[in-house]
XYZ file of C-alpha atoms in Angstrom:
773
model
C 0.083 0.040 -0.037
C 1.141 3.403 -0.911
C 1.963 5.881 2.296
C -0.423 8.270 2.843
C 0.213 11.813 3.819
C -1.811 14.082 5.813
C -3.272 17.538 4.379
C -4.400 20.625 6.145
C -6.570 23.214 4.161
C -7.906 26.255 5.612
C -11.336 26.713 4.616
C -13.636 30.118 4.571
C -17.291 28.876 4.645
C -20.221 30.921 3.562
C -21.620 33.410 6.105
C -24.985 32.441 6.233
C -25.230 29.381 8.387
C -27.547 27.484 6.645
C -25.335 27.681 3.570
C -22.499 26.793 5.714
C -24.005 23.447 6.803
C -24.793 22.770 3.580
C -21.320 23.379 2.218
C -19.977 21.090 5.053
C -22.443 18.392 3.946
C -21.564 18.883 0.438
C -17.716 18.645 1.099
C -17.871 15.363 3.132
C -19.958 13.977 0.449
C -17.441 14.716 -2.356
C -14.354 13.731 -0.421
C -16.082 10.655 0.497
C -17.200 9.802 -3.202
C -13.365 10.663 -4.009
C -11.961 7.780 -1.792
C -10.496 10.188 0.276
C -10.191 9.608 4.172
C -11.694 12.269 5.902
C -9.871 12.955 9.402
C -11.751 15.864 10.855
C -13.323 19.327 10.381
C -12.881 21.908 12.848
C -15.540 24.897 12.372
C -14.986 27.948 13.938
C -17.397 30.794 12.835
C -17.091 31.155 9.078
C -13.969 29.454 9.006
C -12.643 25.578 9.431
C -9.715 23.488 9.123
C -9.904 20.139 7.120
C -7.487 17.685 8.185
C -7.291 14.300 5.628
C -5.035 11.705 4.857
C -4.761 11.092 1.809
C -2.846 9.060 -1.168
C -0.303 11.110 -2.868
C -0.033 8.730 -6.002
C -3.916 9.083 -6.773
C -4.642 12.617 -5.565
C -2.903 15.997 -5.668
C -3.287 18.697 -3.581
C -4.855 20.470 -6.458
C -7.443 17.865 -6.610
C -8.255 18.362 -3.041
C -8.514 22.172 -3.416
C -10.948 21.826 -6.309
C -13.394 19.231 -4.249
C -13.839 22.029 -1.636
C -14.250 24.751 -3.943
C -16.718 22.731 -5.565
C -18.381 22.108 -2.319
C -18.626 25.926 -2.007
C -15.253 26.920 0.561
C -12.959 29.279 -0.191
C -9.448 28.350 0.038
C -7.387 30.019 2.729
C -3.756 30.453 2.897
C -2.669 29.449 6.424
C -1.821 25.798 5.427
C 0.966 25.723 2.707
C 1.957 23.161 0.688
C 5.052 23.418 -1.662
C 8.031 21.481 -3.484
C 11.383 22.491 -2.883
C 14.561 21.861 -4.772
C 17.316 21.179 -2.392
C 20.905 21.682 -3.328
C 24.102 20.327 -1.553
C 22.759 16.607 -0.826
C 25.596 14.268 -1.663
C 24.048 10.698 -0.171
C 20.643 9.228 0.294
C 21.086 9.713 4.209
C 21.224 13.741 4.006
C 17.218 13.141 2.578
C 16.941 11.625 5.994
C 18.722 14.191 7.776
C 16.582 16.788 6.542
C 13.416 15.186 7.227
C 14.062 14.032 10.771
C 14.935 17.975 11.446
C 11.976 19.166 9.638
C 9.472 16.897 11.018
C 10.576 17.972 14.587
C 10.100 21.779 13.612
C 7.372 23.120 15.328
C 4.461 24.069 12.246
C 5.524 22.013 9.485
C 3.057 19.215 9.011
C 4.551 17.155 6.439
C 8.342 16.975 5.041
C 9.518 14.004 2.424
C 12.600 14.735 0.884
C 13.901 12.487 -2.417
C 17.810 12.778 -2.271
C 17.447 11.094 -6.147
C 15.073 14.272 -7.335
C 16.713 16.811 -4.769
C 13.051 17.493 -4.140
C 11.569 18.271 -0.631
C 7.771 17.880 -0.632
C 6.587 20.480 2.311
C 3.301 21.281 4.314
C 3.365 24.027 7.050
C 1.165 26.284 8.866
C 1.918 29.565 8.013
C 0.711 30.914 11.244
C 2.985 28.869 13.140
C 6.342 29.005 11.129
C 7.426 31.051 7.777
C 8.727 29.973 4.910
C 11.401 31.595 5.143
C 12.181 30.136 8.747
C 12.399 26.851 6.837
C 14.696 27.815 4.649
C 17.149 28.830 7.229
C 16.469 25.343 9.151
C 17.453 23.756 5.790
C 20.545 25.984 5.528
C 21.783 25.570 9.127
C 22.161 21.829 8.387
C 24.527 22.491 5.259
C 21.922 22.392 2.668
C 20.666 25.218 0.427
C 17.501 25.722 -1.094
C 17.598 26.841 -4.800
C 14.472 29.350 -5.962
C 12.516 28.292 -9.182
C 14.750 29.303 -12.346
C 17.982 29.760 -10.499
C 21.315 27.283 -10.881
C 23.668 26.256 -8.376
C 26.693 27.203 -10.507
C 29.563 25.716 -11.442
C 31.262 25.233 -8.445
C 28.342 24.273 -6.197
C 27.523 21.509 -8.946
C 30.976 19.942 -9.082
C 32.374 20.676 -5.135
C 32.303 17.394 -4.400
C 34.145 16.173 -7.510
C 36.650 19.338 -6.594
C 37.146 17.869 -2.801
C 37.459 14.196 -3.846
C 40.022 15.160 -6.206
C 42.130 17.496 -3.848
C 41.967 14.310 -1.394
C 42.906 12.168 -4.331
C 46.334 14.491 -4.981
C 47.076 15.157 -1.403
C 46.916 11.026 -0.643
C 49.249 10.307 -3.732
C 51.379 12.965 -2.313
C 51.739 11.715 1.300
C 52.427 8.418 0.073
C 55.275 8.973 -2.247
C 56.745 11.530 0.349
C 56.913 8.292 2.866
C 58.151 6.357 0.292
C 60.883 8.871 -0.472
C 61.796 8.743 3.036
C 60.356 12.195 3.418
C 60.506 13.663 7.098
C 57.259 11.814 8.804
C 55.756 14.892 9.705
C 55.571 16.040 5.710
C 53.934 12.771 4.827
C 51.528 12.842 8.003
C 50.158 16.517 7.103
C 49.616 15.489 3.158
C 47.794 12.249 4.459
C 45.664 14.755 6.807
C 44.562 17.100 4.558
C 43.626 14.100 2.389
C 41.593 13.102 5.563
C 40.000 17.028 5.580
C 39.489 17.192 1.800
C 37.971 13.405 1.536
C 36.103 13.485 4.296
C 34.388 17.345 4.517
C 30.937 16.289 3.353
C 30.976 12.740 5.016
C 31.676 14.201 8.478
C 29.090 16.740 8.034
C 26.347 14.407 7.256
C 27.477 11.738 9.909
C 27.465 14.462 12.521
C 23.778 15.597 11.595
C 22.885 12.053 11.655
C 24.020 11.756 14.945
C 22.407 15.180 16.270
C 19.339 13.447 15.185
C 20.075 9.831 16.934
C 20.522 7.894 13.420
C 23.640 5.804 12.814
C 23.890 5.656 8.670
C 26.079 5.242 6.562
C 28.487 8.307 6.522
C 28.627 7.356 10.355
C 30.115 3.978 9.309
C 32.599 5.408 7.029
C 34.116 7.926 9.493
C 34.435 5.614 12.435
C 36.163 3.362 9.913
C 38.391 5.983 8.982
C 39.161 6.997 12.516
C 40.044 3.671 13.338
C 42.464 3.443 10.597
C 43.940 6.416 11.827
C 44.003 5.339 15.303
C 46.209 2.110 14.306
C 48.575 4.365 12.073
C 47.146 3.101 8.935
C 46.781 6.686 7.743
C 47.212 5.777 4.040
C 44.476 3.346 4.505
C 42.139 5.787 6.115
C 42.740 8.346 3.545
C 42.369 6.127 0.500
C 38.784 4.897 2.050
C 37.682 8.531 2.501
C 39.090 9.752 -0.980
C 37.081 6.648 -3.211
C 34.012 7.299 -0.474
C 34.099 10.832 -1.828
C 35.101 10.118 -5.597
C 31.972 7.374 -5.381
C 29.439 9.720 -3.985
C 30.787 12.311 -6.501
C 30.410 10.479 -9.371
C 26.840 9.022 -8.441
C 25.925 12.498 -7.696
C 26.908 13.612 -11.626
C 25.325 10.356 -12.982
C 21.986 11.249 -10.884
C 21.979 15.041 -12.332
C 21.876 13.376 -16.025
C 18.398 11.632 -14.978
C 17.309 14.986 -13.237
C 18.156 17.169 -16.142
C 15.925 14.391 -18.183
C 12.917 15.506 -16.403
C 13.947 19.183 -16.019
C 14.333 19.257 -19.657
C 10.660 19.208 -19.844
C 10.177 22.738 -18.219
C 11.952 23.973 -20.789
C 10.233 23.171 -23.730
C 7.799 26.080 -23.376
C 9.090 29.231 -24.963
C 9.874 32.104 -22.650
C 7.923 34.702 -24.925
C 5.226 35.183 -27.292
C 4.132 37.421 -30.029
C 0.296 38.568 -29.136
C -2.283 40.676 -30.964
C -3.417 43.535 -28.884
C -5.211 46.226 -30.162
C -4.331 45.615 -33.440
C -0.616 45.815 -32.735
C 1.787 42.757 -32.255
C 3.682 42.737 -29.383
C 6.378 40.446 -27.648
C 5.203 39.288 -23.955
C 6.419 37.021 -21.398
C 4.551 33.998 -21.764
C 3.386 34.196 -17.655
C 1.970 37.589 -18.902
C -0.638 35.964 -21.497
C -4.330 35.926 -20.607
C -6.963 33.836 -21.709
C -8.542 35.045 -25.028
C -5.218 36.454 -26.184
C -4.298 35.765 -29.706
C -0.869 34.312 -30.274
C 1.275 34.528 -33.988
C 3.201 31.138 -34.125
C 5.629 31.200 -37.073
C 6.829 28.070 -38.672
C 9.625 26.458 -36.659
C 8.579 27.962 -33.558
C 7.159 26.578 -30.121
C 3.419 26.856 -29.270
C 3.357 29.306 -26.260
C 0.396 28.170 -24.179
C -2.440 25.702 -24.499
C -4.920 27.325 -26.805
C -7.458 26.511 -29.899
C -6.305 27.357 -33.532
C -8.186 30.810 -34.445
C -6.627 30.817 -38.016
C -4.020 29.150 -40.378
C -3.518 25.725 -41.200
C -0.427 23.846 -40.154
C 1.310 20.509 -39.169
C 2.276 20.420 -35.493
C 4.993 18.177 -33.767
C 3.104 17.121 -30.589
C 5.829 14.671 -29.308
C 7.054 16.693 -26.751
C 3.771 16.517 -25.169
C 1.952 13.360 -26.141
C 5.004 11.064 -27.584
C 3.374 10.971 -31.049
C 5.911 10.164 -33.835
C 4.205 11.906 -36.441
C 2.960 15.312 -36.618
C -0.401 16.116 -36.484
C -2.691 18.433 -38.781
C -3.986 21.592 -37.010
C -6.881 23.754 -38.674
C -9.163 26.251 -37.031
C -11.149 24.910 -34.149
C -7.908 22.395 -33.071
C -6.624 22.033 -29.678
C -2.757 22.734 -29.422
C -0.835 22.373 -26.659
C 2.179 24.840 -25.070
C 5.591 23.460 -25.798
C 4.751 21.882 -29.304
C 6.473 22.576 -32.318
C 4.783 24.230 -35.261
C 6.183 23.152 -38.734
C 5.478 24.535 -42.028
C 2.381 26.838 -41.643
C 1.585 30.191 -39.522
C -0.860 29.622 -36.894
C -2.912 32.335 -34.964
C -4.048 30.821 -31.759
C -6.143 31.939 -29.061
C -5.212 31.332 -25.290
C -7.417 29.114 -23.402
C -4.945 28.194 -20.300
C -2.680 30.691 -18.364
C 0.917 29.480 -18.381
C 1.167 27.674 -15.052
C -2.281 25.535 -16.030
C -1.184 24.507 -19.355
C -0.862 20.608 -19.812
C 3.206 21.041 -20.250
C 3.285 22.645 -16.792
C 1.320 20.433 -15.092
C 3.041 17.411 -16.510
C 6.551 18.813 -15.316
C 4.313 19.549 -11.726
C 3.315 16.069 -11.821
C 6.789 14.369 -12.371
C 8.205 16.758 -9.805
C 5.843 15.640 -7.207
C 5.937 11.960 -8.668
C 9.842 11.916 -7.651
C 9.063 12.677 -4.485
C 7.436 9.640 -3.792
C 8.974 6.546 -2.664
C 8.055 3.059 -4.241
C 7.541 0.042 -2.197
C 10.951 -1.383 -2.892
C 12.684 1.790 -1.944
C 10.525 1.990 1.556
C 11.648 -1.565 2.123
C 15.233 -0.889 1.798
C 14.957 2.233 4.029
C 13.242 0.068 6.533
C 16.395 -2.768 6.003
C 18.649 0.146 6.727
C 17.240 1.321 9.600
C 17.823 -2.143 10.963
C 20.879 -3.323 9.036
C 22.876 -0.403 10.505
C 22.697 -0.426 13.812
C 22.979 -4.106 13.865
C 26.593 -3.763 11.914
C 27.530 -1.221 14.576
C 26.865 -3.528 17.507
C 28.649 -6.763 15.292
C 31.788 -4.333 14.797
C 32.133 -3.620 18.210
C 31.937 -7.490 19.445
C 34.448 -7.659 16.749
C 37.049 -5.555 18.330
C 35.922 -6.526 21.885
C 35.644 -10.423 21.818
C 38.697 -12.011 19.682
C 41.099 -10.229 21.934
C 39.845 -12.041 25.047
C 40.584 -15.105 23.221
C 44.402 -14.205 22.469
C 43.894 -12.555 18.985
C 45.942 -9.233 18.452
C 43.847 -6.237 19.424
C 45.275 -4.573 16.410
C 44.482 -7.122 13.894
C 40.997 -7.204 15.441
C 40.506 -3.469 15.188
C 41.563 -3.378 11.538
C 39.358 -6.210 10.634
C 36.521 -4.861 12.486
C 36.919 -1.427 10.329
C 37.529 -3.079 7.216
C 33.859 -5.134 8.319
C 32.553 -1.666 8.464
C 33.327 -0.411 5.431
C 32.164 -3.517 3.701
C 28.755 -3.934 5.463
C 27.872 -0.326 4.696
C 24.893 -0.264 2.183
C 25.332 2.697 -0.178
C 24.282 1.043 -3.226
C 21.389 -0.227 -1.883
C 20.395 3.181 -0.571
C 20.483 4.730 -4.132
C 19.455 1.192 -6.349
C 15.859 1.509 -6.208
C 15.442 5.442 -6.299
C 17.604 6.048 -9.459
C 16.080 3.161 -11.592
C 12.571 4.819 -10.479
C 13.782 8.156 -11.427
C 15.313 7.280 -14.650
C 11.966 5.225 -15.610
C 9.546 8.049 -15.050
C 11.690 10.537 -16.727
C 11.897 8.084 -19.945
C 8.450 7.446 -19.776
C 7.574 11.431 -19.597
C 9.801 11.590 -22.853
C 7.547 9.255 -24.561
C 4.453 10.860 -23.544
C 3.428 8.730 -20.831
C 3.004 10.474 -17.515
C 3.597 7.930 -14.861
C 2.686 9.673 -11.068
C 5.096 7.658 -8.622
C 7.459 4.979 -8.306
C 4.671 2.561 -6.790
C 2.800 2.920 -9.985
C 5.751 2.480 -12.326
C 6.340 -1.108 -10.046
C 2.674 -1.913 -10.062
C 2.655 -1.619 -14.066
C 5.321 -4.458 -14.047
C 3.132 -7.139 -12.235
C -0.408 -6.801 -13.807
C -1.737 -9.792 -15.184
C -5.234 -8.237 -16.345
C -6.062 -5.263 -17.941
C -9.855 -3.991 -18.279
C -10.650 -1.438 -21.102
C -13.382 0.904 -21.429
C -14.934 0.556 -24.643
C -16.287 3.687 -26.054
C -13.412 6.083 -27.038
C -10.637 3.880 -25.532
C -10.936 0.460 -27.574
C -13.090 2.484 -30.087
C -12.939 5.927 -31.517
C -15.689 7.229 -29.740
C -18.043 8.131 -32.409
C -19.973 6.539 -35.061
C -19.040 6.029 -38.493
C -20.456 4.816 -41.819
C -19.451 1.116 -41.857
C -21.819 -0.377 -44.662
C -23.846 1.104 -47.717
C -26.109 -1.462 -49.197
C -28.067 -0.060 -52.078
C -31.204 -2.496 -53.385
C -32.434 0.347 -55.835
C -30.245 2.517 -57.516
C -26.397 2.637 -56.560
C -24.429 3.682 -53.368
C -23.851 6.856 -54.491
C -27.388 7.969 -55.004
C -28.097 6.293 -51.561
C -25.589 7.968 -49.845
C -26.093 11.198 -51.668
C -29.720 11.418 -50.803
C -29.433 10.375 -47.187
C -26.563 13.225 -46.952
C -28.860 15.552 -48.147
C -31.538 15.459 -45.719
C -29.087 14.663 -42.595
C -27.153 17.452 -42.974
C -30.008 19.345 -41.706
C -29.395 17.526 -38.631
C -26.885 17.868 -35.448
C -27.373 14.311 -34.634
C -23.756 12.281 -34.204
C -25.436 9.470 -36.472
C -26.322 12.330 -38.783
C -23.484 13.817 -39.052
C -21.231 10.605 -39.685
C -23.174 9.977 -42.677
C -22.643 13.602 -44.257
C -18.813 13.129 -43.248
C -19.038 9.682 -45.329
C -20.566 11.353 -48.318
C -18.045 14.391 -48.209
C -15.398 11.839 -47.977
C -16.590 9.948 -51.086
C -16.685 13.347 -53.023
C -20.418 13.778 -53.068
C -22.422 16.915 -53.456
C -25.979 17.235 -53.540
C -28.764 20.184 -53.483
C -30.032 21.488 -50.009
C -32.896 19.698 -48.939
C -36.347 21.372 -48.040
C -37.533 21.481 -44.357
C -37.142 18.633 -42.179
C -39.414 16.857 -39.576
C -37.898 15.093 -36.976
C -39.953 12.338 -35.495
C -38.308 11.245 -32.149
C -37.060 8.090 -31.764
C -37.588 7.130 -35.207
C -36.030 8.910 -38.008
C -36.572 12.292 -39.839
C -38.620 13.386 -43.191
C -37.906 15.849 -45.905
C -38.082 16.876 -49.472
C -35.407 16.486 -51.641
C -35.104 16.415 -55.701
C -38.962 16.432 -55.501
C -39.325 13.443 -53.880
C -40.643 12.737 -50.232
C -37.623 11.429 -48.161
C -37.640 9.201 -45.169
C -34.883 8.223 -43.216
C -35.149 6.009 -39.721
C -34.760 2.619 -37.797
C -37.399 0.235 -38.471
C -39.878 2.009 -36.331
C -40.280 4.609 -38.611
C -42.236 2.290 -41.219
C -44.550 0.517 -39.042
C -47.419 -0.548 -40.915
C -45.403 -0.673 -44.212
C -44.064 -3.473 -46.223
C -40.120 -3.660 -45.909
C -38.838 -5.758 -48.790
C -36.995 -8.928 -47.618
C -34.000 -7.977 -49.181
C -33.929 -4.979 -46.695
C -34.665 -6.611 -43.832
C -32.316 -9.350 -44.642
C -29.586 -6.647 -44.852
C -30.899 -4.845 -41.574
C -31.224 -8.135 -39.614
C -27.507 -9.052 -40.585
C -26.153 -5.793 -39.886
C -28.131 -5.605 -36.638
C -26.325 -8.811 -35.338
C -23.040 -7.357 -36.081
C -24.060 -4.916 -33.358
C -24.527 -1.672 -36.035
C -27.010 0.766 -35.977
C -29.360 1.032 -38.999
C -31.051 3.836 -41.125
C -33.503 2.578 -43.948
C -33.470 5.205 -46.747
C -37.134 5.613 -48.504
C -37.688 7.985 -51.377
C -41.460 8.152 -52.755
C -42.377 5.065 -51.365
C -39.692 2.931 -52.667
C -36.935 1.626 -50.380
C -33.529 2.643 -51.885
C -31.369 1.042 -49.246
C -29.486 0.718 -45.634
C -26.659 2.692 -43.863
C -25.181 1.263 -41.337
C -23.033 2.957 -38.465
C -21.301 1.713 -35.766
C -18.421 3.421 -33.304
C -15.554 1.541 -34.779
C -12.510 -0.215 -33.205
C -9.152 1.839 -33.571
C -7.004 0.849 -35.759
C -4.302 -0.612 -34.104
C -6.288 -1.883 -31.057
C -5.531 -5.933 -32.107
C -1.800 -5.228 -32.330
C -1.820 -3.506 -28.928
C -3.773 -5.945 -27.084
C -1.416 -9.013 -28.849
C 1.360 -6.969 -27.665
C 0.076 -6.735 -24.382
C -0.205 -10.847 -24.213
C 3.413 -11.280 -25.599
C 4.585 -9.169 -22.296
C 2.559 -11.244 -19.922
C -1.022 -10.019 -19.683
C -2.756 -12.831 -19.197
C -6.219 -11.644 -19.854
C -7.542 -8.391 -21.292
C -11.341 -7.608 -20.655
C -14.037 -5.224 -21.603
C -16.041 -3.300 -19.222
C -19.025 -1.319 -21.486
C -22.275 0.047 -20.697
C -23.772 -0.588 -24.106
C -25.588 -3.925 -24.575
C -23.841 -7.630 -25.307
C -24.345 -7.657 -28.917
C -22.476 -4.372 -29.398
C -19.725 -5.470 -26.780
C -19.183 -8.903 -28.192
C -19.195 -7.380 -31.998
C -15.965 -5.255 -30.770
C -14.493 -7.587 -28.814
C -14.587 -10.202 -31.582
C -13.241 -7.499 -33.799
C -10.269 -6.753 -31.661
C -9.476 -9.968 -29.798
C -10.408 -9.379 -26.428
C -10.791 -12.029 -23.910
C -13.904 -11.368 -22.057
C -16.368 -8.923 -22.375
C -18.780 -7.597 -19.344
C -21.700 -5.628 -20.486
C -24.775 -3.609 -19.812
C -23.060 -1.964 -16.823
C -23.147 1.371 -14.872
C -20.802 3.094 -13.421
C -20.934 1.621 -10.043
C -21.397 -2.101 -11.582
C -17.818 -1.465 -13.457
C -16.482 -0.577 -9.266
C -18.169 -4.293 -8.457
C -15.936 -5.680 -11.672
C -13.010 -4.348 -10.894
C -13.248 -5.835 -7.448
C -14.036 -9.379 -9.027
C -11.633 -9.172 -11.382
C -9.003 -8.055 -8.583
C -9.940 -11.357 -6.739
C -9.612 -13.349 -9.890
C -6.725 -12.127 -11.210
C -4.548 -10.471 -8.491
C -3.002 -7.385 -10.192
C -5.578 -5.761 -12.817
C -5.377 -2.498 -14.286
C -8.512 0.008 -15.802
C -7.992 1.963 -19.035
C -10.603 4.653 -19.573
C -11.250 8.112 -20.384
C -10.523 9.624 -16.908
C -14.256 10.863 -16.410
C -16.829 8.193 -16.127
C -14.354 5.506 -15.210
C -12.930 7.292 -12.303
C -14.125 5.248 -9.967
C -13.279 2.176 -11.779
C -9.839 3.467 -11.669
C -9.451 4.110 -8.079
C -10.375 0.222 -7.521
C -8.035 -1.089 -9.947
C -4.199 -1.747 -8.927
C -3.135 1.038 -11.741
C -5.775 3.361 -13.559
C -4.877 4.307 -16.714
C -6.162 7.462 -18.306
C -6.427 7.956 -22.216
C -5.566 11.451 -23.769
C -4.295 13.132 -20.850
C -3.311 16.008 -22.979
C -6.723 16.819 -24.017
C -8.474 16.158 -20.404
C -7.955 17.602 -17.165
C -9.737 14.883 -15.414
C -7.532 12.492 -17.197
C -4.520 14.001 -15.675
C -6.054 14.232 -11.996
C -7.444 10.808 -11.508
C -5.308 8.419 -13.156
C -1.966 6.887 -11.534
C -1.149 7.049 -15.240
C -1.987 9.187 -18.289
C -1.509 8.220 -21.599
C -0.967 11.827 -22.979
C -2.069 10.938 -26.640
C -4.947 9.720 -27.515
C -3.267 6.626 -28.426
C -3.600 3.217 -27.070
C -0.370 2.010 -28.776
C 1.478 4.077 -25.885
C 0.233 1.288 -23.524
C 2.573 -1.338 -24.060
C 5.619 0.756 -23.918
C 4.280 1.937 -20.374
C 3.956 -1.812 -19.416
C 7.318 -3.037 -20.953
C 9.125 -0.154 -19.474
C 7.561 -0.804 -16.080
C 8.806 -4.397 -16.446
C 12.515 -3.053 -17.715
C 12.184 -1.064 -14.304
C 11.494 -3.906 -12.183
C 14.061 -5.910 -13.732
C 16.942 -3.099 -13.329
C 15.707 -2.675 -9.517
C 16.301 -6.361 -9.149
C 19.567 -6.137 -10.783
C 21.029 -3.272 -8.372
C 19.376 -5.037 -5.399
C 21.190 -8.111 -6.363
C 24.283 -6.386 -6.634
C 24.176 -4.325 -3.674
C 23.231 -6.875 -1.445
C 25.561 -9.602 -3.291
C 28.487 -7.033 -2.752
C 27.781 -7.024 0.930
C 27.450 -10.477 1.353
C 30.809 -11.400 -0.206
C 32.693 -8.397 1.408
C 31.735 -9.135 5.199
C 33.313 -12.812 5.151
C 36.357 -11.549 2.886
C 37.284 -8.611 5.539
C 35.967 -10.891 8.382
C 38.586 -13.401 7.791
C 41.149 -11.158 6.238
C 41.208 -12.066 2.761
C 40.455 -8.206 1.916
C 41.969 -4.799 3.831
C 40.125 -1.520 3.741
C 41.422 -0.413 0.635
C 40.062 -3.553 -1.278
C 36.859 -3.151 0.274
C 36.284 0.548 -0.467
C 37.247 0.163 -3.878
C 34.464 -2.586 -4.403
C 32.197 -0.909 -2.229
C 32.249 2.436 -4.203
C 32.464 0.578 -7.313
C 29.305 -1.021 -7.120
C 27.569 2.112 -5.812
C 28.419 3.672 -9.300
C 27.460 0.387 -11.017
C 24.085 0.606 -10.006
C 23.475 4.264 -10.836
C 24.833 3.253 -14.259
C 22.832 0.222 -14.938
C 19.661 2.505 -13.706
C 20.446 5.233 -16.156
C 19.877 2.771 -18.889
C 16.218 3.217 -18.671
C 16.663 6.264 -20.056
C 17.864 5.145 -23.500
C 14.925 2.488 -23.281
C 13.066 1.829 -26.632
C 10.564 -0.749 -25.641
C-alpha cells in the first residue's frame, strides 16, 4: 500500500449558517465519493480546518482544493504546500537528515525529501512558521534551497568532485613522500589534508545524523577512517575517504543526468510570445498571457500556451507532450498545447489556459511530485537500512572486543572490524531503487506517458490483467458509416439522398453520414424543411421526392422488402445501428453505422499478451451484442456488458480477486471510480482532458492506445533493473563481509569494490533513459 500523507487546508465557509451547513455536508460527500479518508473538519465561525489523509500516488493537492471549491468553500492561505529544490545533498542519508530535522520543527506538518530528485515535498502552517524560517533551518544543516529558475553554479555542481580530486592528490603526495623517505611530519600533514578534503562532506552528514540520533552509512565511514588512523594506517584511511567521496561525486553526476532529463521538460515552453493586442503585435513574457489573447506562431516556433487554432493551417509536432511520432495536422478549432512545435504554416492561436495551467506545466509539476514519492521497494530498503546499520555497529563493536579475549591481537582485530564496517555499508542499496525509479519516470514522460510515482511504475510491471472501457478507449468514440447497401440504384445515389437530408441535423449519426458522403467526394442540393420524428428518424423533401430516413419503427405498417429486412438483420446482428432510406415510398437501401475500433487495437492487445498480460477484458455500458462485436473484432478475451459506473467498480473488485493485479484503462471521466479500485488506473488522452490528468495513476498523454504496451514494457524493464541493482548491492555486501572478516581483503580493497558497486547500480539505472521498448 502507498503511504498516505496528511493534508491540512484552511477553508472559508459561507456567511449564512444554512449555507455553511450545506457546504460542510457537500464537502464530506465529495471527499467520500473520491475515496479520500476524512480525518476531521474543525469549524470556527466562518472558517474551518480540514484535516485528512490522502494517497499522493492517486490524488494531488490541487484535486483536493478543487473538491473544496466545488462544495462552496473558499481556500485560505494558512496551510501551505510546496515542493522545494534542495542543493548540497551528496548521499541518500542527507534526505533522511533533512526530513527528521523538519518533522521535529513546530509548524511543519509534512516533510518528505527525495535525494534522487533533490526535491522536498513540504506542508506547513504559515501562522506558526514562515517559509523563510524553514529555509534557514535547512541551511543550518549545511544544505541550500534553490529558488525556481536559479541554478547552483559551476562550483556548487562540481564541489564534491573538486574536494575528492584534492583528497586524491594529497593522498598520492603523502604516500610518495613516505616512500621517498621524507620527514614523517610532511607525509602525515599531506595525509591529514587528504582526510580533511575527502571527509569534509561525509563528516558533515555523519554529524547531522548523530544529532538526529541516527547511525547511517556516513557514520560507518567516519568511524572506519578514524579507526584506521588510530592504528596508524593513515594511507588506508585517506584512501577510504577519497574513494568514498569520489564514488559519491560520480554517483551525483550520474543522477544529475536523470534529473536533467526531467527538468528538460520545463524548458520546452518558450519564454516569450508574439501577441495581437489593439491591432498591434507585441512580444510579452508567456506568464503575462491572458485567456482570450491571440498569439502568432510562426513556422518552426514552439507554441507558447495551450489554446485553440483561430486561423491558419499547419502540422504540429506534439511529441514533446504526447509522444506522437508523426506531426498532427491542425486547422481552425483544433486544440494545441504549449511546448509543441509548429512546422510549415503560420498559426494564430487563441489562448485557453494560463501558463501555469498548461498541460506541459501540469506534466512537469506532476512528474516533480512523483519523484518525491517512494516506491514499495524503496520503502523496504529504507526500513532495512534502519535495522541493518545499527546491527553492523553492534557487530563491529563485538568484533573489536571479543577476539582479544581469546588471544587474538587487538590491532588485527580492530583493523578487521574497520574493514567489515566499510564492507557492510549499504551505499549501493540506498541508491539502487530511487535511481531506477527516477530514470523510468523520466523516460516515460519523454515518451508521452505520465506516471505519477514509483509505486505505479512498479505496479505496471506486475499486472496480470487489464480491463478496458469501450467507447473512446477501444473505439474511436464516435459513429462512422460502415456499410452502404443499395437495393434500388447505386451506393452513391443512396448516400447522396441520405446526406442531403441528414445535413440539416446535428445528431452524431447524421453527421457521420454527411462526413462519409463528403469523404467520397459527393455533392448535393439542399433538402427542404425536415421533420424530426422522435426516436424514429426524419422526413424531408429532396429533388422533388418525399424522403424518409430512420429505423424500422419509422416504417411501422409498411411492407419492407425481404432484401432490406435481411440486410438490416445481418447488420444489427453485427452490433451496428441501421438507417433505412425511402424515397416516394420506394426503399433505396440501408446505411449502417457503428463506433468502430481504433486501427491499432488488435496489435496493442497482441503486444500486451506477449508482455505477459494473461487476460484483457472489456467493461462497457453498451449491450452484450455491441460489446461482443467489438471484442471479436479486436481480440479481447472477455466482455462484461450493460454496466453502470457503480457496476464497473464491482466488476473491478471481482477481477482483482480472480486475477490479482488488474489495471483499468478509460477516459478518466466516467471511469474514475473503477480506476480508483484498480491496481493502476490508466487514462487515455491526458493532454486533452484535465480530469484524466487528475484522476489517473498513469496518463497516456496522446489519445493513442499504442503507448500502453510501451508503458507496461518500460515498467517491467524498470523492475528488472531494480532487481539487478538489489542483487549487486546486497551481493557485494554479502561477499565483502566474510572477505574482510577473515582477513582476505583489507580496507582499501573493500572500499574500492564497495564504491564501484554504487557507481555500477546508478549507471545500470541510467540505461532506462535510453529504453526503446
